[in-house]
Coordinates of C-alpha atoms in Angstrom, one line a residue:
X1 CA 4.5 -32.4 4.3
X2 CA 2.7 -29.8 6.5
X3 CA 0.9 -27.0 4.3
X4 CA 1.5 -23.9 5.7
X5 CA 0.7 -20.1 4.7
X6 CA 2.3 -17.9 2.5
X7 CA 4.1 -15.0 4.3
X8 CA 1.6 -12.5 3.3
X9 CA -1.4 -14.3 4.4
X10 CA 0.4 -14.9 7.9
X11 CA 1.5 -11.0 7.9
X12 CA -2.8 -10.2 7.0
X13 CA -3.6 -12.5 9.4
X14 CA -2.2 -10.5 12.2
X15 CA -2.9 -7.3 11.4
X16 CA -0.3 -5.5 9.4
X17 CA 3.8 -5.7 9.2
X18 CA 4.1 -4.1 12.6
X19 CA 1.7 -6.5 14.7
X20 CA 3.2 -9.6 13.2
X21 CA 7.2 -8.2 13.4
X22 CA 6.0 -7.8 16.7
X23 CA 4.9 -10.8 17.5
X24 CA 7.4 -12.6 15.8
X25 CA 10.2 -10.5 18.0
X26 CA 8.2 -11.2 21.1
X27 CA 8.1 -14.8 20.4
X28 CA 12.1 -14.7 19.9
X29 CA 13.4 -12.5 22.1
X30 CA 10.9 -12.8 24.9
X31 CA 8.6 -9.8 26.7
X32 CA 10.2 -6.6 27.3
X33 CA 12.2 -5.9 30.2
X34 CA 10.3 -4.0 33.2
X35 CA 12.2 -2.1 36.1
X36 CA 13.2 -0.4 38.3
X37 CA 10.1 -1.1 40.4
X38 CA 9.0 2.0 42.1
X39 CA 10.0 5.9 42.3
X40 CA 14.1 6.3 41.7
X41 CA 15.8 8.5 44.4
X42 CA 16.7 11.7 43.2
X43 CA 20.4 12.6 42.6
X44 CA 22.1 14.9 44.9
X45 CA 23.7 18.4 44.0
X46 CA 27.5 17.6 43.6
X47 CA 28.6 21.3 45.4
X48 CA 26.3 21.3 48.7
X49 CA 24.3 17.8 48.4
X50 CA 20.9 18.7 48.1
X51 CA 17.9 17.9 46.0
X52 CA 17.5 19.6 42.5
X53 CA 14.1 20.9 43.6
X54 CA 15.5 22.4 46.2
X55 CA 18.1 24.8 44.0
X56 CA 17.4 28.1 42.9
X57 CA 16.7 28.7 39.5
X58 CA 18.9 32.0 38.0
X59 CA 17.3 34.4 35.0
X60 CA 19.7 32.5 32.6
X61 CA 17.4 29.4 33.4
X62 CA 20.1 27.4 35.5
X63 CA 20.3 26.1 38.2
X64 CA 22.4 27.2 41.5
X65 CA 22.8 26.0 45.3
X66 CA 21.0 28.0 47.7
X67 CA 22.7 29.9 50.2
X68 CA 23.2 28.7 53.6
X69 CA 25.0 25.2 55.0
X70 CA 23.6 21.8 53.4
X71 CA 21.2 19.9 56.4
X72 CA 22.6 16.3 56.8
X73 CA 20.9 14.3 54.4

């Protein structure tokens, strides 16, 4: 029968509870999932359709449309 180590010498062995949980996890459950690649779109303004940058911000600290028709997006 193979010898192998005790749980605490495996759990030393990697460098504390938390590096070998880890590395048991990632050997389980695989690397972590990555995405979405790249910059995400910014949501539109449900009232006139425009960018939240491009709202005015009010004393109160929110947020309103500016004036004027929405360009065609």
């Amino acid at each position: 029968m193979a010898h192998t180590k005790k749980l605490r010498e495996r759990i030393r062995e990697a460098g504390g509870f938390y590096q070998w949980a880890n590395q048991t996890l990632i050997r389980i459950a695989g690397p972590a999932q990555v995405g979405p690649y790249g910059p995400t779109p910014t949501p539109r303004c449900e009232h006139c359709g425009l960018r939240r940058e491009q709202h005015v911000e009010a004393p109160d600290g929110s947020l309103r449309c500016p004036e004027g028709p929405a360009p065609d997006a």
